[in-house]
Coordinates of C-alpha atoms in Angstrom, one line a residue:
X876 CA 43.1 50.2 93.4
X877 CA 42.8 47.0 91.7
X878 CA 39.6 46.6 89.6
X879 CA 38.0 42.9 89.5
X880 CA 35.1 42.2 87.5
X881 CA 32.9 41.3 90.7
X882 CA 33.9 44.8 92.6
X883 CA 33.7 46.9 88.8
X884 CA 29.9 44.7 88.4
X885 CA 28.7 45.5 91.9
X886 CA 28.7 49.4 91.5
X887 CA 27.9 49.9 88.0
X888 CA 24.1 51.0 88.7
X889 CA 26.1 53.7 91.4
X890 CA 28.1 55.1 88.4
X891 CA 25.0 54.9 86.2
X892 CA 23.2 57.1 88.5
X893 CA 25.9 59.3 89.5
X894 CA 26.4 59.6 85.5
X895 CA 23.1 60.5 84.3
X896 CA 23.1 63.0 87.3
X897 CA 26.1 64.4 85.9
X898 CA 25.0 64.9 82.6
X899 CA 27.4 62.8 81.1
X900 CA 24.9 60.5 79.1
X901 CA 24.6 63.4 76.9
X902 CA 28.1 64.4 76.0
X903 CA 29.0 61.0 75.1
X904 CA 25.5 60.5 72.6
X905 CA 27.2 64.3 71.5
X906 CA 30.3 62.3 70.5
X907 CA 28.8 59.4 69.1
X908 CA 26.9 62.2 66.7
X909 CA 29.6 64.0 65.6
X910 CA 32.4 61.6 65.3
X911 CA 30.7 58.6 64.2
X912 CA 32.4 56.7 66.8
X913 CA 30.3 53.5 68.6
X914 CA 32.2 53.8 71.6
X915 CA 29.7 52.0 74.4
X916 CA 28.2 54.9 77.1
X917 CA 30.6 55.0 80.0
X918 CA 27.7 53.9 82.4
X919 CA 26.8 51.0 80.0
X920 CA 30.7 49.2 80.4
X921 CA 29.8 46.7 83.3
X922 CA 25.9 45.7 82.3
X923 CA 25.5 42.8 80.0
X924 CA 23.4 43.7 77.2
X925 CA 19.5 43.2 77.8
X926 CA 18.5 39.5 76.7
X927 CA 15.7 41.0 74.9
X928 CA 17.8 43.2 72.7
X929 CA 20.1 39.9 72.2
X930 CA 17.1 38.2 71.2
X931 CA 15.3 40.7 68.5
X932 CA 16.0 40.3 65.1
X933 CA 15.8 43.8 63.3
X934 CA 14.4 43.5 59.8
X935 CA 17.0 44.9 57.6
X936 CA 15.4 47.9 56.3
X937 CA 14.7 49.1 59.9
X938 CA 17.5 51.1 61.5
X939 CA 19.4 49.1 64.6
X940 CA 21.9 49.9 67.3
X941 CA 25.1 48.2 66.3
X942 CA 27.0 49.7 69.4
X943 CA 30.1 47.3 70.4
X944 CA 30.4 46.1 74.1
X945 CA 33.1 47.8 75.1
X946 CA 36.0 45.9 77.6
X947 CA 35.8 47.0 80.9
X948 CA 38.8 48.5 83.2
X949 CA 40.1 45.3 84.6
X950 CA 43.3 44.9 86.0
X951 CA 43.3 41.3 87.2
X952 CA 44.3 38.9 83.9
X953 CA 42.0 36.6 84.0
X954 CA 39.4 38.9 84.3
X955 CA 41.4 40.8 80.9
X956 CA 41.8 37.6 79.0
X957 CA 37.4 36.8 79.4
X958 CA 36.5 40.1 78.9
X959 CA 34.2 39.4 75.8
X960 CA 34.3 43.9 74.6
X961 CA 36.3 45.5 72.4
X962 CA 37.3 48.8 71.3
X963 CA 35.7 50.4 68.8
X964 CA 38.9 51.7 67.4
X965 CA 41.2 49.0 67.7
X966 CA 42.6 46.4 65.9
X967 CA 42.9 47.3 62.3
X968 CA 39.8 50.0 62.4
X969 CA 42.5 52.2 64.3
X970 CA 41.8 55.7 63.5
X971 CA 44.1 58.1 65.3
X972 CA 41.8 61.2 64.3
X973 CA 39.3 60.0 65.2
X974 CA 40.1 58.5 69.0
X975 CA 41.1 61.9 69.3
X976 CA 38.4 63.6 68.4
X977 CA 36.7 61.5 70.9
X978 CA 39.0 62.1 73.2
X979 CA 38.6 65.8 72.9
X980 CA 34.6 65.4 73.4
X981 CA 35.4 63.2 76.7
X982 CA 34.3 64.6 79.9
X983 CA 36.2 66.3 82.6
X984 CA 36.4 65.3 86.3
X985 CA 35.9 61.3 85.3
X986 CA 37.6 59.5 87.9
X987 CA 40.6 57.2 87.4
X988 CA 37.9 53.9 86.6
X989 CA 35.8 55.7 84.6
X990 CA 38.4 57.6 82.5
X991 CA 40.4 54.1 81.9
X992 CA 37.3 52.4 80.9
X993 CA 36.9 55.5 78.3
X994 CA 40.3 54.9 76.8
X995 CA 39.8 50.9 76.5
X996 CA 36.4 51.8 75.0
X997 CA 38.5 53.1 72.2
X998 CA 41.6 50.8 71.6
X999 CA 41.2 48.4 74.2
X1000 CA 41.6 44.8 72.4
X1001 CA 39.9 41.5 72.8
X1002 CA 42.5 38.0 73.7
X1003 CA 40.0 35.8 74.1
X1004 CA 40.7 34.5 70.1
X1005 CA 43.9 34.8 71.3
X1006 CA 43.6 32.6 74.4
X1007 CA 41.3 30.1 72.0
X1008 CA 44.1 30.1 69.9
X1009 CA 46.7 28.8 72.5
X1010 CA 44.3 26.0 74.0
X1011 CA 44.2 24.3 69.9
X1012 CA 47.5 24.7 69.3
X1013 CA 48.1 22.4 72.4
X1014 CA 45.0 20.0 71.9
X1015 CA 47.1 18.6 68.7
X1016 CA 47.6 14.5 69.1
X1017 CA 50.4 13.5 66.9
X1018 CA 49.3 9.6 69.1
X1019 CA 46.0 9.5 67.2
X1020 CA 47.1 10.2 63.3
X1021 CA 49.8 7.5 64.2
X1022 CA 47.4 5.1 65.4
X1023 CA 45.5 4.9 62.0
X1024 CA 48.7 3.7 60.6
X1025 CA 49.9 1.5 62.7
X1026 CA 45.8 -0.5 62.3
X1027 CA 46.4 -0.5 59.0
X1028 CA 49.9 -1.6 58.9
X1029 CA 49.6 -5.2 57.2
X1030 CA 48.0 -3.5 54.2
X1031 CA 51.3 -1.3 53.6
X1032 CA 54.9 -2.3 52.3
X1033 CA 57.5 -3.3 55.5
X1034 CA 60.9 -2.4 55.3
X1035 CA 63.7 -4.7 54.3
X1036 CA 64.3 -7.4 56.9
X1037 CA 67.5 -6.5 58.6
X1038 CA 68.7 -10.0 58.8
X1039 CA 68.0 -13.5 58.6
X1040 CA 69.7 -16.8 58.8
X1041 CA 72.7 -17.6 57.1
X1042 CA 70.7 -20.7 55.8
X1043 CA 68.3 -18.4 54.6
X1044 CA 70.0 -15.6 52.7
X1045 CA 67.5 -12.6 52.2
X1046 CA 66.4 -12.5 48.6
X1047 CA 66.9 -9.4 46.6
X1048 CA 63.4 -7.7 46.5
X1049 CA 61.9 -6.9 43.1
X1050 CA 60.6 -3.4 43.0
X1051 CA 57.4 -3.0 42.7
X1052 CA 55.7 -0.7 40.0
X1053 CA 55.0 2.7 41.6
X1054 CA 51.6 3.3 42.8
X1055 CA 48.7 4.8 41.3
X1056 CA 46.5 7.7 43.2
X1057 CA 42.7 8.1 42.6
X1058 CA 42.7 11.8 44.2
X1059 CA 39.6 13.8 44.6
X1060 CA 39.5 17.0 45.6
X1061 CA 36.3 18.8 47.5
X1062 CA 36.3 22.5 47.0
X1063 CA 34.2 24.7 49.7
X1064 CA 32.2 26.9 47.4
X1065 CA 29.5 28.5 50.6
X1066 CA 29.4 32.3 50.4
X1067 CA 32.2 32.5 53.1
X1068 CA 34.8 31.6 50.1
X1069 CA 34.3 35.5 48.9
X1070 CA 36.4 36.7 51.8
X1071 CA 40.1 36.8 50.7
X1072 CA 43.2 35.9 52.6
X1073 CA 44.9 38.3 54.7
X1074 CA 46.7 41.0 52.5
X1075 CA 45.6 38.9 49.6
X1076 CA 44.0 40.7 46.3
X1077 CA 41.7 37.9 45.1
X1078 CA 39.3 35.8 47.1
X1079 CA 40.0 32.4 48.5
X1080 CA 37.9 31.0 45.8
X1081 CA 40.5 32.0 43.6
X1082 CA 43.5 31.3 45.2
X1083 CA 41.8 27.9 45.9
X1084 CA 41.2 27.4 42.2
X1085 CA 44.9 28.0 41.7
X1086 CA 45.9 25.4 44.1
X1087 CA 44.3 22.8 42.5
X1088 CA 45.2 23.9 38.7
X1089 CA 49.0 23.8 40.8
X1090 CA 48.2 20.0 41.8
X1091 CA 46.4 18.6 38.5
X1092 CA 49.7 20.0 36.5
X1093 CA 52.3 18.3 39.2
X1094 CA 50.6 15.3 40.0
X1095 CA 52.3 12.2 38.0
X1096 CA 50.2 12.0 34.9
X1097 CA 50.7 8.2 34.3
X1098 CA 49.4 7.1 37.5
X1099 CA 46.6 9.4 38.8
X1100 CA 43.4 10.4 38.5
X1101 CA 41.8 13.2 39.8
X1102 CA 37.9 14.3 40.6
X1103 CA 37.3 18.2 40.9
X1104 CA 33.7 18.0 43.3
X1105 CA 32.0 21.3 44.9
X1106 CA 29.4 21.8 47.6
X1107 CA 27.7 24.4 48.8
X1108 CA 27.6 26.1 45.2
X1109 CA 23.6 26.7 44.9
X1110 CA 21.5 29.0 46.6
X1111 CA 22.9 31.4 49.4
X1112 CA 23.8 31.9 52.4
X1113 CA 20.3 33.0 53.6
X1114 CA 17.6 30.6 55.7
X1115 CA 15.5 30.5 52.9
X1116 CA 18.0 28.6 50.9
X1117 CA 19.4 26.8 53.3
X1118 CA 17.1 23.1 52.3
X1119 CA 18.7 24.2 48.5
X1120 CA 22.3 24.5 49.9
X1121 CA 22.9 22.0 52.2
X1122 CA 21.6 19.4 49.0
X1123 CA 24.0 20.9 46.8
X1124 CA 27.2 19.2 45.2
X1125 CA 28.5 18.4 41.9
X1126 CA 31.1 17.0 40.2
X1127 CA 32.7 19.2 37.7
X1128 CA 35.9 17.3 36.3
X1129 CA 37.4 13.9 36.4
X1130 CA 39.7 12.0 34.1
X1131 CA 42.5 10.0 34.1
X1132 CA 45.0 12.4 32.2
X1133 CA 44.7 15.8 33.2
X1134 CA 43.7 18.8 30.4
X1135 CA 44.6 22.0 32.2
X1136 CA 42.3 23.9 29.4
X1137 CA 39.2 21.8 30.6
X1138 CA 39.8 21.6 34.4
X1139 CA 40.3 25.5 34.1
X1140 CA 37.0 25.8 32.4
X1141 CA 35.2 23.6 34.8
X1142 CA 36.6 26.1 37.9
X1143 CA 36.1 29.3 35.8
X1144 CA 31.9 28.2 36.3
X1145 CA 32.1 28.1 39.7
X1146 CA 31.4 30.5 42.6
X1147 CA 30.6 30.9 46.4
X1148 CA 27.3 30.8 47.5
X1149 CA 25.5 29.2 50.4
X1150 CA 25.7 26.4 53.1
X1151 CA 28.5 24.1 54.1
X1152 CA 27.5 20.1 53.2
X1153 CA 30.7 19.0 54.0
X1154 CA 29.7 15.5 55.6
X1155 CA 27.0 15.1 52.4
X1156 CA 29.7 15.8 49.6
X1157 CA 32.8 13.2 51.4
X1158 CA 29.9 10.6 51.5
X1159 CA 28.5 11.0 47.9
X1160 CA 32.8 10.8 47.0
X1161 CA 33.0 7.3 48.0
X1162 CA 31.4 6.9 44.8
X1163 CA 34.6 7.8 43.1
X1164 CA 37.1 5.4 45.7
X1165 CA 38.8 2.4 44.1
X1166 CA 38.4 -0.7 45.8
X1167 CA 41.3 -2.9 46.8
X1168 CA 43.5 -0.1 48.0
X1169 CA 46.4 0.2 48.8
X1170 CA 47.9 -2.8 46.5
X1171 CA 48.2 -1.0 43.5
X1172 CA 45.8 2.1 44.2
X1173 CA 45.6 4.5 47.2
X1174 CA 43.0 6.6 47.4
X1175 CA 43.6 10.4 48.5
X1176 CA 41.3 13.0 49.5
X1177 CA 41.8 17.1 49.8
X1178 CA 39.6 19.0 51.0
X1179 CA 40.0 22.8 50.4
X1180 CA 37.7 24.8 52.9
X1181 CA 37.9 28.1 55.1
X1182 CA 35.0 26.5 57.2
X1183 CA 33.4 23.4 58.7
X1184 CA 29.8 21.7 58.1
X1185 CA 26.9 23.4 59.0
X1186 CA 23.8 21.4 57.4
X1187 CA 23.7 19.4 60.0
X1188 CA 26.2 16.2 59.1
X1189 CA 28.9 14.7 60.7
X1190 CA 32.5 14.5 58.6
X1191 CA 34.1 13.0 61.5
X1192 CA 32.4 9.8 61.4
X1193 CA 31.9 10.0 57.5
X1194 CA 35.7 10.7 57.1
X1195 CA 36.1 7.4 59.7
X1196 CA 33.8 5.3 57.3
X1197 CA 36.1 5.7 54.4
X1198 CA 38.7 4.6 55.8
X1199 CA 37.8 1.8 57.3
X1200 CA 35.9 0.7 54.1
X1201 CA 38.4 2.5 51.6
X1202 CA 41.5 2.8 53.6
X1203 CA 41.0 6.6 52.0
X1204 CA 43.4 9.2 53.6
X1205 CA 41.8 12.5 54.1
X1206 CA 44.2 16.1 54.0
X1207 CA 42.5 19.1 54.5
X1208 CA 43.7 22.6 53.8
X1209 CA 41.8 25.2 55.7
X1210 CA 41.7 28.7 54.7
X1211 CA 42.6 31.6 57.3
X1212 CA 40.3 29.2 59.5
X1213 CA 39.0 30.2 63.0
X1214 CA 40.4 28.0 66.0
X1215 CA 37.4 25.9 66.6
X1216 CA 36.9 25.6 62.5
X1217 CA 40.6 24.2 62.9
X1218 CA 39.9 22.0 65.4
X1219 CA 36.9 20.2 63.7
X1220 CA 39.0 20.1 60.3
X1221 CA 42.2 18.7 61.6
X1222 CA 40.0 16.2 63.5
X1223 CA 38.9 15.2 59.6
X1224 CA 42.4 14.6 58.6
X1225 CA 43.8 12.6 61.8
X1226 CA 41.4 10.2 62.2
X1227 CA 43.0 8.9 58.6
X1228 CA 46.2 9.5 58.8
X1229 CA 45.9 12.5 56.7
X1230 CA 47.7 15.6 56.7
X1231 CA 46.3 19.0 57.7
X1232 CA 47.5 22.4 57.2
X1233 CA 45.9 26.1 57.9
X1234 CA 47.3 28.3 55.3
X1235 CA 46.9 32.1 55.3
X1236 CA 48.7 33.4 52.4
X1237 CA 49.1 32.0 48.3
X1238 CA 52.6 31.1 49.3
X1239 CA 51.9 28.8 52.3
X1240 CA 49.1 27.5 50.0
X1241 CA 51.0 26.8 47.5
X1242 CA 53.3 24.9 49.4
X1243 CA 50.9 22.9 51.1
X1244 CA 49.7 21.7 47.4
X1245 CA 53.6 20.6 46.9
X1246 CA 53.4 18.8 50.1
X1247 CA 50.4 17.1 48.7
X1248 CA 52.5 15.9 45.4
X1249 CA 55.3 14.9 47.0
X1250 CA 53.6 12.3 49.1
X1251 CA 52.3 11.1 46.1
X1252 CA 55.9 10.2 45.2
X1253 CA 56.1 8.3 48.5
X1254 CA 53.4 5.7 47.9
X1255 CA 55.9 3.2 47.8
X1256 CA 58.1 3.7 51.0
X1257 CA 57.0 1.4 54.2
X1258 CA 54.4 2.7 56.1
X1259 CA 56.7 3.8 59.5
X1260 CA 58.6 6.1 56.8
X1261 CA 55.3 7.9 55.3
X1262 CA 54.0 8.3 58.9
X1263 CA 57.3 9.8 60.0
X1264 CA 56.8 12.3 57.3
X1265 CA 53.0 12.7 58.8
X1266 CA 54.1 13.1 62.1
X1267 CA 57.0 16.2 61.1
X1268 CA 54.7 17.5 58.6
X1269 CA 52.0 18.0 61.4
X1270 CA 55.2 19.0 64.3
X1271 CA 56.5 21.5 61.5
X1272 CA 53.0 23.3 60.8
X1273 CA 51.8 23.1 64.6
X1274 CA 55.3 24.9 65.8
X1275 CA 54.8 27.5 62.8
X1276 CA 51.6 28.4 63.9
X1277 CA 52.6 28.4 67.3
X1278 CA 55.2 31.1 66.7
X1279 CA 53.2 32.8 64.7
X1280 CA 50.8 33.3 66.7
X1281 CA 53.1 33.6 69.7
X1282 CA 54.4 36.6 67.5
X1283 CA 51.1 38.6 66.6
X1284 CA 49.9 38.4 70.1
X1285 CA 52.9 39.9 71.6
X1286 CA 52.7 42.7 68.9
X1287 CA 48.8 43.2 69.3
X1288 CA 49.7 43.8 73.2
X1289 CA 52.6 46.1 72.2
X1290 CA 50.2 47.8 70.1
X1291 CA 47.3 48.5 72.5
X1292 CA 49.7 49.4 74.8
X1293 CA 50.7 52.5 72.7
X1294 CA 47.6 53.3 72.0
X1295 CA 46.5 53.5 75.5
X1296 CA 49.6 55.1 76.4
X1297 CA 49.2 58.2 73.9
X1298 CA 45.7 58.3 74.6
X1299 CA 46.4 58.7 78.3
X1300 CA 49.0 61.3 77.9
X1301 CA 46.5 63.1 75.6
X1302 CA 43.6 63.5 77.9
X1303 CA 46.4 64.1 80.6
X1304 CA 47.8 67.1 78.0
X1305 CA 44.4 68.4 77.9
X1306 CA 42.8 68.9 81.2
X1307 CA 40.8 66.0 81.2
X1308 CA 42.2 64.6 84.2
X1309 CA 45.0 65.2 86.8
X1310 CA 48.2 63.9 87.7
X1311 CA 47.6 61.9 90.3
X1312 CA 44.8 59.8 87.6
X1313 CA 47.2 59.9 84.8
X1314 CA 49.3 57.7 87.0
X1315 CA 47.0 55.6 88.3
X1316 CA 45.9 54.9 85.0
X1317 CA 49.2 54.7 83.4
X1318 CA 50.4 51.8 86.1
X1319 CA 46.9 49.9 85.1
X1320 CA 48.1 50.4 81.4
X1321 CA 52.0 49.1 82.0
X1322 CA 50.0 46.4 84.0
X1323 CA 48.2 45.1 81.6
X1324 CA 51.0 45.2 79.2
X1325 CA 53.0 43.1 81.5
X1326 CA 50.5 40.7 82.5
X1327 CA 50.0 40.0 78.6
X1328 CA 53.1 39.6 77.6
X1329 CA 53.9 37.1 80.1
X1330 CA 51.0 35.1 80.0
X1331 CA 51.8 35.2 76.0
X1332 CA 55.2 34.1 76.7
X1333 CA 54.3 31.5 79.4
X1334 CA 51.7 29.7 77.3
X1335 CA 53.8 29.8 74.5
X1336 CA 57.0 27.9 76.2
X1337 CA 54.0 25.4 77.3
X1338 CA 52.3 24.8 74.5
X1339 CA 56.1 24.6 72.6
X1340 CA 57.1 22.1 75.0
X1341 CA 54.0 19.7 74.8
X1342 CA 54.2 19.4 71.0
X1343 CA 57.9 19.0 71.2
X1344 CA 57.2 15.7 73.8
X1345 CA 54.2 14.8 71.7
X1346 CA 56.5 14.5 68.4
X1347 CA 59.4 12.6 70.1
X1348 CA 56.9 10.1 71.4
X1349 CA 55.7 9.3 68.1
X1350 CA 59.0 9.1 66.4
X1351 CA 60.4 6.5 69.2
X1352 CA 57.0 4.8 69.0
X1353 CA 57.6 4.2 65.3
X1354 CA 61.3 3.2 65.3
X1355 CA 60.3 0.5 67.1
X1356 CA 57.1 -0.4 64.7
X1357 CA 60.0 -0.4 62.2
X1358 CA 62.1 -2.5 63.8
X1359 CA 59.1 -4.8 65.1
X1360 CA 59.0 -5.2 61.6
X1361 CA 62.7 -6.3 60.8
X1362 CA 63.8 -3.3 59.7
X1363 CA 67.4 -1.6 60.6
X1364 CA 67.7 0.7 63.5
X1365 CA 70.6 2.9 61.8
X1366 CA 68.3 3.4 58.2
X1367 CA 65.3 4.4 59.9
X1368 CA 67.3 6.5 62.1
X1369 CA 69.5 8.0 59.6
X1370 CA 65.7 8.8 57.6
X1371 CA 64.7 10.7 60.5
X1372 CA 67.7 12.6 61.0
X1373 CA 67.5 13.4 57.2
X1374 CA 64.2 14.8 57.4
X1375 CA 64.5 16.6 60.7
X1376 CA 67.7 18.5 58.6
X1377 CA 65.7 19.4 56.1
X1378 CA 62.7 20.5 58.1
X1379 CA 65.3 22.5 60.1
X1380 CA 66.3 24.1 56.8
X1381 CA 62.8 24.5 55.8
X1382 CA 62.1 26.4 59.2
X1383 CA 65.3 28.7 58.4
X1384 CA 64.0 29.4 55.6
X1385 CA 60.6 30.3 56.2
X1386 CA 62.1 32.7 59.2
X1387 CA 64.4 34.9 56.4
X1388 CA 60.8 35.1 54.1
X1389 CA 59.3 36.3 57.5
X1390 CA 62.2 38.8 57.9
X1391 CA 62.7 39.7 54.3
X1392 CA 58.8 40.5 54.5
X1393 CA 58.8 42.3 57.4
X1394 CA 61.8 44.7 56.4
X1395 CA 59.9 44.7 53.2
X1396 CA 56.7 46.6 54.7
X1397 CA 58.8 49.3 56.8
X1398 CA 60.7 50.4 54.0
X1399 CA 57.0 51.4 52.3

């Protein structure tokens, strides 16, 4: 029997009836009292919960029902991959003791449905992050970063003319003097910057404060200046402060030549607290821009955030504004960041050219602040060459989250299949149910598994594949900007196959950290 969400729906006030008849209402609440679990009441798996309780906000001092909704026994995947429940023991609250303890208190006599729905009550885990996940990774557009640079190229040096008439020899050009950057960096400080990084001991306020000491002591210190500004830094995160917080932002350090001692200070007095006046705090910043750029100034921005705006503003358009008026570029380095957070925080960085990068360790932050110094160094090169290094920055990143991601789903699948899998054999051990349901339910589970896994592998080839297209367009599109511009075919060529080595190393390398990690963690 296959179990869609329309057929399971239809005769949930059948099983409700038929439950509470049974008495079964009151062996679950028995298990919910003496194992602490949350698990959702058999006969409440299909119903939505009540719009009223959806709507009722519990003063805090009142006790509330917290109680997850629990997946429901679907077999078909797109009815899996929707499912908006979740287990209330799976993911990393896994508790083996305690799904067994609940497993012990679990009715007999359930049929094959109802007993399957039990187990997923317990371990069964949510993809629709998952399948959020997948759709970003493939909404990147490499076309639109590329386009800001290309509208802005007569402001940025051109390569050397390739040739030109003999009459005419091509003068040696002078070098110019190397750029200076005016860089100002916006630190999220809303209460959400308490939360640490996965398997991280401080919080990302911290490790954020670390990246930018990292940058101030790297960045050249004859030619840059640097602005340390924070928003979101008064008040909390609570509606009553939200008027406070969403008005809050400061600048806390700025100078020409960096002193580590006072730009340490300056970070040491700062702490999460409230909103997220992201739009309000880039605006105010123009303040700090230099005119004139890029001649002999660019102006750079980084933003250092684990979240987006939510007083209210639009950065988009506010980041679009300073480029146009300050030819600003805008790089954004986003914190463990959710997919939709990612989206609107990549869209930040692209419509100037900038870079983006979602970091979820100190050592991928870290590197992401190198990045940020050594395109400092590059102020210099022609245009086509610092948008090739956009372009394979952003390819790089996008195809390390992909397989990243590609790799955590496919384990959290494995994982909940396990789970399911001893948990079946358990009840099955125990009398709870008979042979012929312990097979029924154990085909649903290896169906499940299976239908996961290849959807995980089919959207990952796709979404591998559209970035891979994506990236080659750009990089054909900008050989011929380069060559539209006089340049030589073989040099830019020759740069590009440079860099793609390199990133190719840089991937190699990042994949023996991953296994040297891994290894790492079974050997504890």
């Amino acid at each position: 029997m296959r179990i869609t969400k329309s057929a399971f729906l239809s005769s949930s006030l059948l099983i409700c009836s038929l439950l509470f008849l049974s008495g079964c209402a009151t062996v679950i609440e028995k298990i919910q009292h003496t194992t602490g679990n949350q698990v959702e009441k058999v006969e409440q798996l299909a119903v939505q919960e009540s719009e009223e309780q959806e709507a009722e906000e519990t003063p805090r001092h009142e006790e509330k029902s917290d109680l997850p909704k629990s997946p429901a026994p679907y077999t078909e995947l797109n009815d899996i991959l929707t499912d908006d429940g979740k287990g209330e023991y799976a993911g990393e609250k896994y508790n083996r003791d305690k799904v067994f303890l609940a497993l012990d208190q679990m009715p007999k006599g359930l049929t094959d449905d109802k007993a399957y729905a039990y187990l997923l009550g317990l371990v069964g885990e949510n993809y629709r992050s998952d399948v959020d996940r997948f759709k970003s990774l493939g909404e990147v557009d490499y076309k639109k970063k590329v386009d800001v640079w290309v509208q802005a190229r007569q402001k940025y040096p051109k390569p050397t003319p390739a040739s030109a008439p003999k009459e005419q020899p091509i003068p040696t050009p002078k070098p110019e003097p190397p750029k200076k950057v005016n860089m100002s960096v916006l630190l999220d400080s809303s209460g959400s910057m308490e939360s640490r990084l996965p398997e991280q001991s401080k919080s990302k306020m911290d490790s954020a404060k670390q990246g930018i000491e990292q940058l101030a002591s790297a960045l050249p210190q004859d030619r840059s200046m640097l602005q340390v500004k924070v928003y979101g830094h008064q008040g909390t995160s609570a509606q009553k402060d939200k008027e406070l917080s969403c008005q809050s932002e400061a600048k806390i350090y700025a100078a020409d030549k960096v002193d580590n001692g006072k730009l340490k200070e300056a970070l040491s007095r700062v702490h999460p607290a409230g909103y997220n006046p992201l739009a309000l705090v880039m605006h105010n910043s123009s303040r700090d821009l230099q005119k004139g750029a890029p001649a002999t100034v660019e102006n750079h921005m980084l933003i250092i955030s684990d979240g987006f705006e939510n007083c209210g503003g639009d950065p988009v358009q506010v980041a679009k504004r300073l480029h146009q008026d300050y030819l600003a570029n805008i790089h954004v380095i986003g914190l463990d960041v959710e997919p939709d957070t990612e989206r609107q925080l990549r869209e930040v960085s692209t419509v100037t050219g900038g870079d983006y990068q979602t970091v979820t360790d100190e050592k991928e932050l870290k590197e992401a602040v190198k990045e940020r110094v050594q395109a400092v160094n590059r102020l210099n090169e022609p245009w086509q060459m610092r948008a090739l290094h956009t372009v394979i920055n952003a390819h790089h990143q996008d195809e390390k989250g992909l397989t990243k991601h590609h790799k955590q789903m496919m384990e959290k699948v494995q994982l909940e299949y396990q789970r399911l899998d001893e948990a079946n054999l358990y009840i099955k051990k125990e009398g709870k149910i008979d042979k012929k349901t312990w097979t029924e339910i154990d085909s649903w589970i290896s169906g499940r598994r299976q239908q996961l896994e290849t959807y995980t592998e089919s959207r990952y080839g796709e979404v591998d594949s559209k970035l891979d297209v994506a990236f080659q367009e750009e990089t054909h599109r900008l050989l011929n900007e380069w060559e539209k511009d006089g340049g030589k075919k073989e040099e830019f060529q020759n740069k590009a196959v440079q860099l793609l080595k390199d990133d190719l190393l840089k991937k190699k390398a990042e994949e023996v950290e991953v296994q040297t990690d891994l290894a790492n963690k079974q050997s504890e």
